[in-house]
């Protein structure tokens, strides 16, 4: 999608569709959860927007591997917010996982011929997505513990807030605000909202009527309804039964799927260093779920 649309337009379209799909449940959100759910949605938006920017010039597999750092974010928040004991004696698996994960990131980023020169802004945005998603998982877990029947309304608020922030980003990008400071990807800095043709093609509903963007429209619908709306509902339901730290471990499989689909659908290939570094990150993620037995 980022190859055909500005990153802001692609993200805004995806999240708007997800928000529309879940909008009937938004009014069912209980008043005592509204402010917390809005805060959670803000961090969810940070995750999606950072992810989209990262994917402009960073391979999907690398973005996914770095995004798996979410399993470090959730335990860290448990220490900072809940004052959970996380010393080496209390949780050795977390420290071992953290060290393994850092080694994996180092191999992933520095193992190739580029060395330190291979590190770019895409890596920063990839890590920032982990902060956004990890924090939203942590907050969602706390909300679901209080109101386990509010999964759909909570998810609706998350998607609504994400769509709002993505829409603001698209608006600033589309008018070329601050000389294209908010522009990433296709038509970078082109002020596409001020061009009637581009505005019609890059926004809803015009994107669905442009024959040249038929595949992009399908991708927007799939990512909006399936990988965003349906996926977020599943994650919220899971966080009603598992802790955010436990649930985030399940995301350890995401890089494997990302690498697989990136290979088959868009021809991305992993080299030896990518595979080794990614494997260390996945092992670290899984290690966080191991309970020590003394």
Backbone as a ProteinNet text record, in pm:
[ID]
protein_1_A
[PRIMARY]
XXXXXXXXXXXXXXXXXXXXXXXXXXXXXXXXXXXXXXXXXXXXXXXXXXXXXXXXXXXXXXXXXXXXXXXXXXXXXXXXXXXXXXXXXXXXXXXXXXXXXXXXXXXXXXXXXXXXXXXXXXXXXXXXXXXXXXXXXXXXXXXXXXXXXXXXXXXXXXXXXXXXXXXXXXXXXXXXXXXXXXXXXXXXXXXXXXXXXXXXXXXXXXXXXXXXXXXXXXXXXXXXXXXXXXXXXXXXXXXXXXXXXXXXXXXXXXXXXXXXXXXXXXXXXXXXXXXXXXXXXXXXXXXXXXXXXX
[TERTIARY]
82	0	85.3	196	282.1	353.9	357.7	419.1	326	195.5	97.8	38.4	35.6	-24.8	75.7	56.5	135.3	107.3	207.4	189.6	72.9	55.7	-52.8	-189.4	-203.1	-330.1	-362.5	-260.6	-281.5	-324.1	-256.9	-287.4	-423.7	-453.7	-582.3	-697.9	-682.7	-787.8	-810.1	-702.7	-710.9	-781.5	-739	-793.9	-935.6	-966.7	-1103.5	-1199.9	-1160.9	-1245.5	-1264.3	-1156.4	-1165.9	-1258.3	-1246.2	-1330	-1476.9	-1503.4	-1642	-1701.2	-1621.3	-1670.2	-1710	-1637.6	-1663.1	-1744.5	-1779.7	-1849.6	-1980.9	-2057.9	-2182.1	-2160.8	-2040.2	-2013.8	-1958.9	-1925.2	-1858.8	-1947.5	-2075.7	-2167.7	-2196	-2153	-2174.1	-2061.2	-1960	-1847.9	-1893.7	-1865.3	-1908	-1833.1	-1903.5	-1841.7	-1711.8	-1701.9	-1581.5	-1458.6	-1478.6	-1366.5	-1327.6	-1408.3	-1388.5	-1251.3	-1209.9	-1081.3	-964.6	-973.6	-866.8	-860.3	-977.1	-981.4	-928.8	-956.3	-904.9	-752.7	-699.2	-553.3	-494.1	-559.6	-513.9	-514.4	-619.9	-629	-520.2	-475.9	-367.2	-237.8	-210.3	-90.4	-105.8	-228.4	-253.5	-224.1	-267.5	-239.6	-89.7	-16.8	129.3	188.5	137.2	186.4	161.9	38.3	3.9	75.4	81.1	145.1	295.5	358.7	502.6	530.3	445.5	461.7	453.3	356.6	339.2	458.6	509.8	626.5	748.3	765.3	878.7	876.5	757.3	744.3	772.5	786.1	816.8	951.3	1052.6	1186.7	1255.5	1179.2	1235.7	1161	1231.1	1163.9	1062.2	950.8	843.5	892.8	982.4	1032.7	1111.8	1193.6	1272.7	1181.8	1081	985.1	915.7	881.3	811.4	902.9	1026	1121	1142.3	1163.2	1183.5	1055.1	941	813.8	790.5	859.1	846.1	902.9	972.3	1022.7	908.5	785.8	669.1	670.5	732.4	736.6	832.3	915.1	1000.1	925.7	846.7	773.3	672.4	596.3	491.1	545.4	648.7	705.9	765.6	824.2	881.8	773.5	657.7	546.9	492.8	499.8	455.7	542.9	671.1	763.5	738.1	728.9	716.6	581.6	474.6	339.2	287.6	301.3	246.3	346	469.9	574.9	599.4	587	609	757.2	789.2	928.1	983.8	1090.1	1146.6	1298.4	1353.1	1496.3	1533.1	1663.1	1704.3	1656.6	1655.4	1609.3	1459	1383.7	1238.2	1194.9	1263.1	1222.4	1345.1	1423.4	1544.7	1514.5	1396.7	1362.7	1349	1301.9	1285.1	1420.6	1514.8	1647.5	1722.2	1711.1	1775.3	1714.6	1580.8	1512.2	1554.8	1568.6	1606.5	1746.4	1839.2	1976.6	1980.9	1907.9	1902.8	1841.2	1737.5	1668.7	1760.5	1835.3	1927.8	2037	2085.3	2185.3	2124.1	1998.3	1929.6	1912.4	1874.9	1860.7	1995.4	2101.3	2234.8	2277.2	2250.9	2283.7	2201.6	2073.1	1982.1	2025.4	2068.8	2099.8	2245	2337.1	2479.1	2548.7	2477.1	2541.8	2575.3	2504	2528.5	2649.6	2669.1	2784.9	2780	2658.2	2644.6	2691.4	2698.6	2738.6	2649.5	2712.4	2635.5	2566	2621.9	2561.7	2427.4	2397.8	2270.7	2154.7	2185.6	2081.3	2021.6	1889.3	1823.7	1702.8	1632.1	1512.8	1404.2	1403.8	1303.8	1313.7	1436.3	1456.2	1399.6	1418.5	1363.2	1210.7	1147.2	1001.2	953.5	1031.3	994.1	992.4	1091.2	1095.7	985.7	957.1	851.4	715.1	694.3	567.8	552.2	663.8	658	617.5	666.1	628.6	479	430.1	288.6	198.6	225.6	141.5	156.1	278.5	300.4	224.6	228.1	156.6	6.2	-42.7	-186.7	-229.9	-145.2	-178.1	-186.3	-91.8	-86.7	-212.8	-252.4	-371.6	-497.4	-501.7	-618	-636.7	-526	-533.3	-599.8	-563.3	-619.4	-767.9	-806.9	-948.7	-1032	-978.9	-1052.4	-1064.4	-967.3	-976	-1093.1	-1119.7	-1230.8	-1365	-1366	-1491.2	-1471.8	-1476.9	-1449.4	-1551	-1666.2	-1767.3	-1754.3	-1652.4	-1641.3	-1539	-1510.4	-1407.5	-1436.3	-1557.7	-1590.4	-1591.4	-1655.2	-1649	-1507.5	-1425.6	-1287.1	-1211.4	-1230.5	-1162.8	-1212.6	-1341.9	-1398.4	-1333.9	-1312.2	-1246.6	-1100.9	-1031.9	-893.1	-884.2	-971.1	-968.9	-1014.4	-1111.8	-1159.6	-1050.9	-979	-870.5	-756.7	-728.6	-624.3	-662.3	-789.8	-836.7	-829	-859.4	-853.8	-711.9	-615.8	-477.4	-422.4	-460	-414.8	-475.8	-601.3	-665.7	-597.6	-557.6	-484.6	-351.7	-282.6	-155.6	-176.3	-280.4	-307.9	-341.4	-416.1	-450.9	-328.9	-240.1	-118.1	-25.7	-17.2	64.8	5.1	-126.9	-193.5	-186.6	-172.1	-161.9	-16.4	76	217.6	260.7	198.4	227.9	375.4	434	575.2	666.7	637.1	720.4	737.2	628.5	632.9	692.1	698.5	757.2	684.9	553.1	473.2	457.1	534.3	519.6	618.7	566.8	650.5	596.1	687.5	644.9	605	512	467.3	419.5	455.9	417.2	462.1	579.6	634.3	637.2	563.9	564.6	485.8	392.9	323.9	196.7	157.4	31.6	-85	-97.8	-194.7	-339.8	-368.2	-506.5	-550.1	-453.6	-484.3	-497.9	-474.8	-491.1	-619.4	-718.1	-849.2	-841.1	-757.2	-745.4	-685.9	-574.8	-510.5	-598.3	-663.1	-750.4	-861.2	-918.8	-1026.2	-976	-856.7	-804.2	-747.8	-697.7	-628.2	-716.2	-842.8	-932	-1055.3	-1128.6	-1254.4	-1364.4	-1453.4	-1467.3	-1395.7	-1328.8	-1271.2	-1174.5	-1100.9	-1002.7	-1066.9	-1193.8	-1262.9	-1319.6	-1312.2	-1365.3	-1256.6	-1131.3	-1019.3	-963.6	-980.2	-936.4	-786.6	-708.9	-564.1	-524.2	-614.1	-585.1	-670.7	-718.6	-809	-741.9	-618	-548.1	-519.2	-490.4	-464.7	-592.8	-706.5	-835	-865.6	-836.9	-858.2	-767.9	-641.4	-548.5	-595.4	-648.5	-698.5	-816.8	-906.5	-1022.9	-980.3	-885.9	-840.6	-769.8	-677.7	-605.1	-696.5	-795.4	-886.5	-982	-1050.3	-1153.7	-1097.9	-993.2	-944	-825.1	-715	-592.3	-593.1	-690.8	-700.7	-822.5	-944	-1064.8	-1077.5	-1079.3	-1096.1	-978	-858.1	-738.9	-738.7	-775.5	-777.3	-883.5	-996	-1098.6	-1043.6	-974.9	-915.5	-812.8	-729.7	-627.9	-691.7	-796.5	-863.1	-927	-991.3	-1050.1	-942.8	-828.8	-718.5	-667.2	-662.1	-611.6	-709.7	-829.3	-922.9	-897.9	-817.6	-788.7	-641.5	-554.4	-410	-356.4	-241.7	-175.8	-114.3	-86.7	-27.9	107.7	183.5	314.5	298.5	198.8	175.5	122	26.3	-33.9	67.5	157.1	254.9	351.2	369.2	457.3	402.3	270	209.6	251	285.8	330.3	467.5	532.3	663.7	656.6	538.3	523.6	503	471.5	440.6	555.2	680.7	789.3	801.7	772	780.3	676.6	553.7	448.8	479.2	531.6	565.2	671.7	773.6	880.2	826.5	737.6	680.2	596.8	504.7	417.7	494.9	594.4	675.6	752	793.9	865.5	772.9	655.3	563.9	491.8	455.4	371.1	449.3	559.9	631.8	779.3	818.5	952	1065.8	1036.4	1143.9	1212.9	1344.3	1420.1	1506.8	1516.1	1600.5	1738.6	1843.5	1976.1	2007.5	2125.7	2162.5	2158.5	2210.1	2213.7	2072.5	1985.6	1847.1	1780.4	1800.9	1738.9	1791.5	1923.8	1984.1	1940.7	1947.2	1905.5	1758.3	1675.9	1532.9	1502.9	1577	1556.6	1587.7	1694.1	1728.2	1617.6	1559.6	1451.8	1330.6	1295.8	1181.1	1206.6	1328.8	1363.4	1350.7	1395	1385	1239.5	1156.2	1014.2	950.4	980.2	923.5	977.5	1103.6	1165.7	1096	1031.1	963.9	847	797.4	682.2	723.5	852.5	899.5	905.3	837.3	838.4	956.1	1036.9	1152.1	1107	1176.2	1147.8	1275.6	1272.4	1391.6	1383.7
-121.3	0	126.3	122.5	240.4	267.8	168.6	190.2	267.4	260.8	324.9	451.3	459.8	573.7	636.4	764.2	819	736.1	718.8	636.4	684.6	815.8	870.4	833.7	837.8	804.7	656.8	571.6	427.6	394.4	454.8	427.4	482.7	603.5	665.6	584.9	537.5	457.5	328.2	260.2	132.4	149.6	250.8	268.5	325.1	404	453.8	338.3	243.9	128.2	43	24.2	-52.3	16.6	149.6	226.4	219.5	227.2	217.3	81.1	-23.7	-159.3	-177.8	-111.8	-130.3	-16.7	84	201.2	169.7	66.7	39.4	7.5	-34.9	-72.6	43	153.5	263.1	322.9	338.1	397.7	305.8	180	85.4	90.9	172.9	183.4	249.3	186	238	367.1	463.5	594.1	585.3	487.8	478.9	432.3	386.1	338.8	436.2	539.6	624.8	691.8	753.3	823.6	726.8	613.3	513.4	452.2	423.2	364.7	463.4	592.4	694.3	701.7	694.7	692.9	569.7	455.9	331.6	345.3	406.7	427.5	518	612.4	702	623.8	531.8	448.7	348.9	301.6	213.9	288.5	414	497.2	514.2	535.1	547.2	422	305	180	169.5	197.3	183.8	287.3	410.7	516	491.3	454.1	423.5	305.5	204.1	86.2	123.2	207.4	247.1	325.7	417.3	495.8	405	311.3	219.6	138.4	96.5	10.9	83.2	215.4	290.5	248.3	233.2	201.4	88.8	13.1	-97.1	-225.3	-336.6	-461.9	-503	-560.7	-599.7	-695.2	-787	-883.2	-813	-714.3	-641.3	-561.5	-494.4	-418.2	-509.8	-628.5	-723.8	-776.6	-809.2	-858.1	-753.5	-628.8	-523.2	-494.6	-512.2	-494	-596.5	-710.8	-814.9	-771.1	-656.8	-602.6	-564.1	-575.1	-549.5	-637.9	-755.7	-845.7	-796.1	-700	-636.3	-517.2	-449.6	-330.6	-366.3	-474.4	-510.7	-543.1	-628.3	-650.6	-524	-438.2	-313.6	-225.2	-219.4	-140.6	-200.7	-333.6	-399.6	-357.1	-334.4	-289	-142.2	-58.9	85.4	124.1	66.2	106.2	25.4	-106.9	-193.6	-226.5	-176.4	-201	-350.6	-426.2	-569.7	-598.8	-693.5	-729.5	-801.1	-745	-801.1	-812.6	-835.2	-858.1	-991.1	-1017.5	-1141.7	-1263.6	-1254.7	-1367	-1387.7	-1277.4	-1285.9	-1329.7	-1280.6	-1311.2	-1325.1	-1430.9	-1447.6	-1461	-1520.6	-1540.5	-1407.6	-1304.7	-1174	-1112.1	-1122.1	-1066.4	-1143.1	-1275.3	-1356.7	-1323.2	-1309.5	-1275.5	-1138.4	-1042.1	-907.2	-904.8	-975	-979.7	-1049.1	-1162.5	-1235.1	-1148.6	-1075.3	-989.2	-878.3	-816.3	-710	-763.6	-885	-946.6	-970.5	-1018.5	-1043.5	-917.4	-808.1	-680.6	-635.4	-654.9	-617.6	-694.9	-826.8	-910.1	-868.6	-843.8	-806.7	-676.4	-581.1	-448.5	-432	-503.5	-479.4	-595.4	-706.6	-826.1	-821.2	-739.4	-734	-650.5	-631.1	-556.3	-409.2	-358.4	-216.2	-177.3	-272.5	-241	-134.2	-40.1	67.7	152.7	156.6	235.5	182.5	56.1	-2.3	42	101.3	148.4	276.6	282.4	400.5	439.3	542.5	588.6	482.7	394.4	287.6	198.9	179.3	98.4	169.4	301.2	379.7	367.7	386.4	377.8	236.6	137.2	-2.2	-28.7	26.9	9.7	90.6	209	292.7	224.6	146.1	73.4	-24.6	-85.7	-179.1	-106.9	16.4	95.7	126.7	166.1	198.1	78.2	-30.7	-150.2	-212.6	-217.8	-277.3	-202.5	-68.9	11	-7.6	-15.8	-36.5	-173.3	-275.1	-407.8	-401.8	-331.2	-321.7	-253.2	-142.9	-70	-152.6	-221.6	-305	-415.3	-476.2	-581.3	-529.1	-409.1	-351	-320.1	-272.4	-243.8	-371.2	-474.7	-600.3	-670.8	-646.2	-704.8	-643.6	-515.5	-447.3	-476.4	-475.7	-490.9	-594.1	-724.1	-828.4	-837.4	-772.4	-777.6	-661.5	-577.2	-455.8	-467.8	-588.4	-608.2	-530.1	-541.3	-473.9	-321.9	-265.5	-119.4	-66.6	-138.2	-95.6	-94.3	-199.6	-207.6	-99.3	-70.6	35.8	169.5	197.9	322.6	324.5	211.6	204.3	236.9	174.4	198	339.3	391	526.8	630.3	615.3	708.2	695.3	573	550.9	617.3	603.8	666.7	818.5	871.3	1016.8	1068.6	1008	1054.1	1031.4	919.1	893.6	995.6	1035.1	1136.8	1271.9	1308	1433.4	1429.6	1315.8	1299.3	1315.1	1247.6	1255	1397.6	1468.8	1605.5	1695.5	1683.5	1765.1	1728.3	1598.8	1552.7	1601.2	1586.6	1617.3	1762.1	1853.4	1995.5	2042.5	1948.3	1983.4	2069.2	2050.3	2131.2	2121	2234.2	2243.4	2184.4	2218.5	2177.7	2026.3	1953.4	1808.8	1733.9	1797.1	1733	1603.1	1597.5	1480.3	1381.6	1401.5	1318.5	1203	1085.4	965.7	882.6	823	730	797.4	734.3	778.5	923.5	1000.4	1141.4	1224.5	1194.6	1263.6	1414.2	1487.9	1633.6	1691.6	1613.9	1660.2	1739.3	1756.5	1825.3	1761.7	1630.4	1555	1589.8	1643.2	1681.7	1806.2	1881.9	2003.4	1976.6	1853.2	1811.2	1729.5	1776.6	1711.2	1566.2	1537.2	1399.9	1308.2	1351.3	1269.8	1258.8	1367.1	1365	1261.8	1256.5	1160.9	1017.3	993.8	857.6	807.2	899.3	858.6	855.7	891.5	895.7	809.3	782.6	708.3	805.5	768.6	636.9	624.7	733.5	735.1	622.8	580	473.5	345	322.6	199.4	208.4	326.8	344.3	373.4	374.9	399	263.8	232.6	102.5	80.7	188.5	175.5	137.5	159.5	130.7	17.2	-68.7	-176.5	-269.1	-308.4	-396.6	-326.2	-196.9	-118.9	-109.2	-89.3	-81.2	-212.8	-323.8	-455.5	-470.1	-427.9	-437.1	-350.1	-230.8	-141.7	-205.3	-267.4	-332.1	-450.6	-528.5	-646.3	-605.2	-508.2	-466	-392.3	-322.1	-249.5	-339.8	-428.1	-511.3	-635.5	-694.4	-822.4	-804.2	-746.7	-741.7	-629.5	-537.7	-433.1	-456.6	-443.1	-454.9	-593.1	-697.8	-833.8	-873.4	-836.3	-871	-803.3	-675.1	-604	-660.8	-702.6	-765	-892.6	-974.2	-1097.3	-1070.1	-968	-934.1	-886.2	-806	-756.1	-869.6	-962.3	-1078.6	-1161.7	-1178.7	-1255.6	-1188.4	-1054.6	-980.9	-982.4	-1033.8	-1054.3	-1184.7	-1270.9	-1402.3	-1419.3	-1342.9	-1352.7	-1217.3	-1216.8	-1090.5	-1036.7	-906.5	-847.9	-910.8	-945.6	-1008.5	-1145.2	-1221.8	-1355.3	-1345.5	-1255.8	-1242.7	-1194.3	-1105.4	-1051.1	-1158.3	-1263.8	-1372.8	-1438.6	-1441.8	-1500.3	-1423.6	-1296	-1216.1	-1258.5	-1345.8	-1394.5	-1467.4	-1517.1	-1585.7	-1487.1	-1361.8	-1266.2	-1246.3	-1231.5	-1214.1	-1329.9	-1451.1	-1566.1	-1555	-1516.4	-1499	-1381.8	-1273.3	-1155.9	-1190.5	-1263.2	-1302.6	-1393.5	-1485.9	-1579.8	-1507.8	-1421.5	-1351	-1248.7	-1182.8	-1086.4	-1155.8	-1280.2	-1356.2	-1394.9	-1446.3	-1495.6	-1383.9	-1276	-1173.8	-1059.6	-1016.4	-901.8	-930.4	-1057.7	-1097	-1058.8	-1019.3	-988.2	-1116.3	-1109.4	-1227.7	-1195.1	-1292.3	-1277.9	-1335.3	-1262.6	-1321.6	-1395.4	-1452.9	-1533.5	-1452.6	-1329.5	-1245.4	-1208.5	-1178.1	-1146.1	-1263.6	-1383	-1502	-1531.9	-1517.9	-1547.8	-1446.1	-1318.8	-1214.5	-1225.3	-1250.9	-1266.2	-1385.4	-1495.7	-1616.1	-1588	-1510.9	-1475.9	-1392.7	-1299.1	-1217.3	-1302.9	-1395.3	-1483.5	-1572	-1627.3	-1710.7	-1628	-1503.2	-1415.8	-1392.2	-1372.3	-1350.3	-1469.3	-1587.6	-1710	-1732	-1694.7	-1717.8	-1640.6	-1529.6	-1450.1	-1525.4	-1627.4	-1702.1	-1818.3	-1846.3	-1958.6	-1919.2	-1993.4	-1966.2	-2040.1	-1967.1	-2031.5	-2128	-2237.9	-2336.3	-2354.1	-2309.6	-2315.9	-2435.8
0	0	0	76.4	82.8	-48.6	-138.8	-269.7	-362.6	-336.3	-423.6	-364.3	-230.6	-162.1	-66.7	-32.2	78.8	203.3	287.5	406.3	491.7	500	581.8	524.9	392.5	329	345.7	329.9	345	487.6	584.6	724.8	763.2	717.3	748.3	691.2	567.8	505	580.4	611.5	684.2	818.6	895.4	1028.9	1025.7	923.8	910.6	885.2	800.1	773	898.3	974.4	1099	1197.8	1205.2	1297.1	1256.9	1128.2	1078.1	1113.1	1096	1122.7	1269.3	1360.4	1503.6	1565.5	1486.5	1539.9	1611.7	1572.1	1646.6	1794	1829.8	1968.7	2052.5	1986.8	2056.7	2166.4	2137.6	2235.4	2353.3	2342.3	2452.4	2555.9	2529.4	2621.5	2752.1	2863	2993	3026.3	3088	3117.9	3197.3	3288.7	3371.9	3294	3169.7	3088.5	2977.9	2957.1	2839.2	2833.7	2941.4	2938.9	2926	2996.5	2988.7	2849.2	2791.2	2657	2553.4	2574.1	2482.3	2490.5	2613.4	2631.1	2564.3	2584.4	2521.9	2369.9	2317.1	2172.6	2119.1	2201.7	2161	2141.4	2234.6	2219.5	2104.2	2082.7	1967.6	1838.2	1831.8	1714.4	1693.7	1803.7	1794.6	1731.3	1771.4	1715.7	1566.5	1523.7	1382.1	1295	1341.2	1261.5	1250	1360.9	1357.5	1266	1272.5	1188.4	1040.7	1006.9	867.2	815.3	897	855.5	839	930.8	923.2	794.5	753.2	635	503.4	508.9	386.8	329.4	416.2	364.9	440.6	520.1	597.4	563.3	538.2	503.7	610.5	565.4	657	765.1	729.1	826.8	937.3	900	998.9	1092.1	1034	1114.7	1214.1	1168.3	1255.1	1364.7	1329.2	1429.3	1539.1	1500.7	1599.5	1677.1	1610.8	1678.4	1787.4	1778	1880.1	2014.3	2015.1	2141.2	2235.5	2188	2272.7	2397.1	2386.2	2502.4	2609.9	2577.9	2677.9	2738.7	2655.2	2701	2809.5	2790.5	2886.4	3025.8	3038.4	3171.8	3232.7	3148.1	3199.1	3259.8	3195.5	3248.6	3378.1	3387	3510.6	3628.5	3601.7	3706.6	3739.6	3636.4	3655.4	3715.2	3661.2	3702.2	3820.7	3812	3916.9	4027.4	4014	4113.1	4134.8	4027	4034.8	4053.2	4138.9	4161.5	4039.2	3982.6	3861.1	3867.7	3989.5	4000	3937.1	3921.9	3857	3934.6	4066	4148.5	4130	4115.8	4103.1	3963.2	3861.4	3723.5	3633.6	3653.1	3572.2	3423.8	3391.5	3251.1	3176.3	3246.9	3182.9	3149.8	3242.9	3219.2	3109.8	3113.4	3009	2873.3	2871.3	2746.6	2696.2	2787.8	2748.3	2686.3	2750.4	2698.7	2562.8	2552.1	2424.6	2316.1	2354.9	2259.4	2209.1	2299.2	2259.6	2167.1	2196.2	2107.9	1970.1	1970	1843.7	1761.9	1828.5	1758.3	1703.9	1783.2	1737.7	1614.5	1615.8	1500	1378.8	1403.3	1294.7	1228.4	1310.4	1258.7	1214.3	1279.5	1253.7	1185.1	1167.2	1115.3	968.5	891.1	747.8	711.8	584.1	535.6	575.6	599.4	629.3	767.9	862.2	998.8	1058.4	1131.6	1191.7	1086.2	967.2	861	816.2	850.6	809.1	897.4	1013.6	1103.4	1047.7	1042	987.6	1069.5	1020.8	1090.8	1093.8	994.5	992.9	1115.9	1164.3	1284.9	1407.9	1412.3	1523.4	1525.4	1408.9	1403.2	1435.6	1396.9	1425.8	1576.3	1646.4	1791.2	1858.4	1802.8	1860	1849.9	1742.9	1732.4	1847.6	1891.2	2003.4	2131.5	2148.5	2265.5	2261.7	2144.2	2131	2154.7	2085	2098.9	2237.5	2290.2	2421.9	2530	2524.4	2623.6	2610.1	2486.6	2467.6	2519.5	2502.9	2557.4	2710.1	2769.4	2915.2	2969.2	2905.2	2949	2923.6	2809.7	2777.6	2880.9	2922	3023.6	3150.5	3192.2	3314.3	3297.7	3181.4	3157.5	3153.7	3087.7	3076.8	3211.6	3301.3	3434.7	3512.1	3485.3	3552.6	3485.8	3353.3	3277	3166.2	3199.6	3099	2985.4	2998.5	2892.1	2792.9	2812.8	2731.3	2617.6	2573.3	2470.5	2342.4	2290.1	2164.4	2178.5	2281.7	2296.4	2316.2	2393.3	2414.5	2281.7	2203.8	2074.3	1979.8	1986.3	1901.6	1932.9	2061.5	2100.5	2054.6	2065.4	2018.8	1870.1	1792.1	1647	1613.3	1689.2	1665	1690	1801.3	1831.6	1730.2	1688.5	1588.4	1456.7	1418	1294.3	1304.1	1422.3	1442.3	1422.5	1489.1	1477.5	1336.9	1275.8	1138.4	1042.8	1068.9	986.6	999.4	1121.3	1142.5	1067.7	1077.8	1005.9	855.3	803.3	659.2	617.2	701.7	668.5	661.9	760.5	761.9	646.4	618.4	506.2	374.4	362.4	235.8	193.7	289.8	254	252.2	273.5	269	385.7	502.1	619.3	658.3	692.8	732.3	624.6	500.1	385.5	376	401.1	385.3	501.9	620.7	738.1	773.2	746.1	781.6	666	559.8	440.5	439.8	407.6	395.8	280.6	203.8	99.8	-29.6	-101	-233.4	-229.7	-335	-347.1	-227.5	-178.6	-62.8	-86.3	-0.6	-7.9	-123.4	-182.3	-303	-275.8	-149	-114.6	-188.6	-176.9	-255.3	-223.5	-106.1	-74.9	-152.5	-201.6	-276.8	-425.9	-465.9	-605.4	-615.1	-690.4	-693.1	-737.4	-835.7	-885.4	-779.9	-721	-618.2	-494.1	-456.9	-339.9	-356.9	-475.8	-502.2	-497.6	-550.4	-559	-426.8	-344.6	-223.3	-99.1	-113.8	2.1	-20.7	86.7	79.9	36.5	-56.4	-119.9	-254.6	-298.3	-431.6	-459.8	-358.5	-378.2	-429.2	-395.6	-436.8	-578.5	-639	-774.6	-876.5	-833.8	-923.7	-969.1	-1097	-1149.3	-1130.2	-1134.5	-1120	-977.6	-883.3	-742.3	-689.5	-778.6	-736.4	-634.4	-660.8	-567.1	-434.1	-442.4	-321.3	-238	-305.8	-235.9	-165.4	-234.3	-171.7	-48.7	-61.1	51.4	167.7	135.9	240.6	313.2	237.2	298.4	384.7	333.5	408.5	537.4	526.1	645.5	743.1	691.4	778.7	854.2	779.5	840.9	911	852.3	904.2	997.7	945.7	1026.5	1130.1	1121	1223.3	1312.7	1256.9	1339.5	1403.8	1321.1	1375	1462.6	1419.6	1496.2	1632.6	1637.8	1765.1	1859	1804.1	1888.7	1951.5	1871.2	1922.7	2029.9	2009	2108	2238.7	2226.6	2346.4	2425.2	2354.8	2421.1	2490.5	2424.7	2483.6	2609.7	2608.6	2723.3	2840.9	2815.3	2924.7	2996.8	2936.5	2994.8	3031.9	2967.5	2991.7	3033.7	3098.6	3127.7	2998.9	2997.4	2877.1	2847.5	2951.5	2931.7	2866.7	2912.2	2856.2	2713.9	2693.9	2561.1	2458	2500	2405.6	2355.7	2435.9	2392.9	2266.2	2254.5	2134.8	2009.3	2026.6	1913.1	1863.5	1939.6	1898	1764.9	1730.1	1601.1	1486.6	1517.2	1410.8	1312.1	1360.3	1263.6	1164.9	1211.4	1121.9	1011.1	1050.6	949.8	858.4	915.6	834.5	730.2	774	681.7	572.6	612.1	515.9	410.5	455.5	361.2	278.9	342.1	267.3	155.3	179.1	78	-37.3	-5.2	-108.7	-183.6	-111.2	-173	-236.4	-175.3	-231.3	-256.7	-246	-287.6	-195.2	-70.5	23	68	84.2	125.8	247.3	336.1	453.4	425.3	465.3	454.5	584.8	593.6	710.2	839.5	834.6	953.8	997.9	901.3	934.4	1005.4	950	1007.9	1147	1165.2	1295.3	1400.7	1364.7	1458.3	1492.3	1390.3	1414.3	1502.9	1482.7	1564.2	1710.7	1737.6	1875.3	1939.9	1863.2	1916.6	1950	1860.9	1885.3	2008	2019.1	2136.2	2264.3	2259.9	2376.3	2413.8	2310.8	2337.1	2406.7	2356.9	2415.1	2556.1	2577.7	2709.5	2820.4	2786.3	2889.8	2952	2885.6	2936.5	3027.9	3035.1	3114.8	3262.2	3345.6	3488.6	3554.7	3632.6	3697.1	3807	3818.3	3924.2	4004.8	4129.1	4211.9	4303.2
[MASK]
++++++++++++++++++++++++++++++++++++++++++++++++++++++++++++++++++++++++++++++++++++++++++++++++++++++++++++++++++++++++++++++++++++++++++++++++++++++++++++++++++++++++++++++++++++++++++++++++++++++++++++++++++++++++++++++++++++++++++++++++++++++++++++++++++++++++++++++++++++++++++++++++++++++

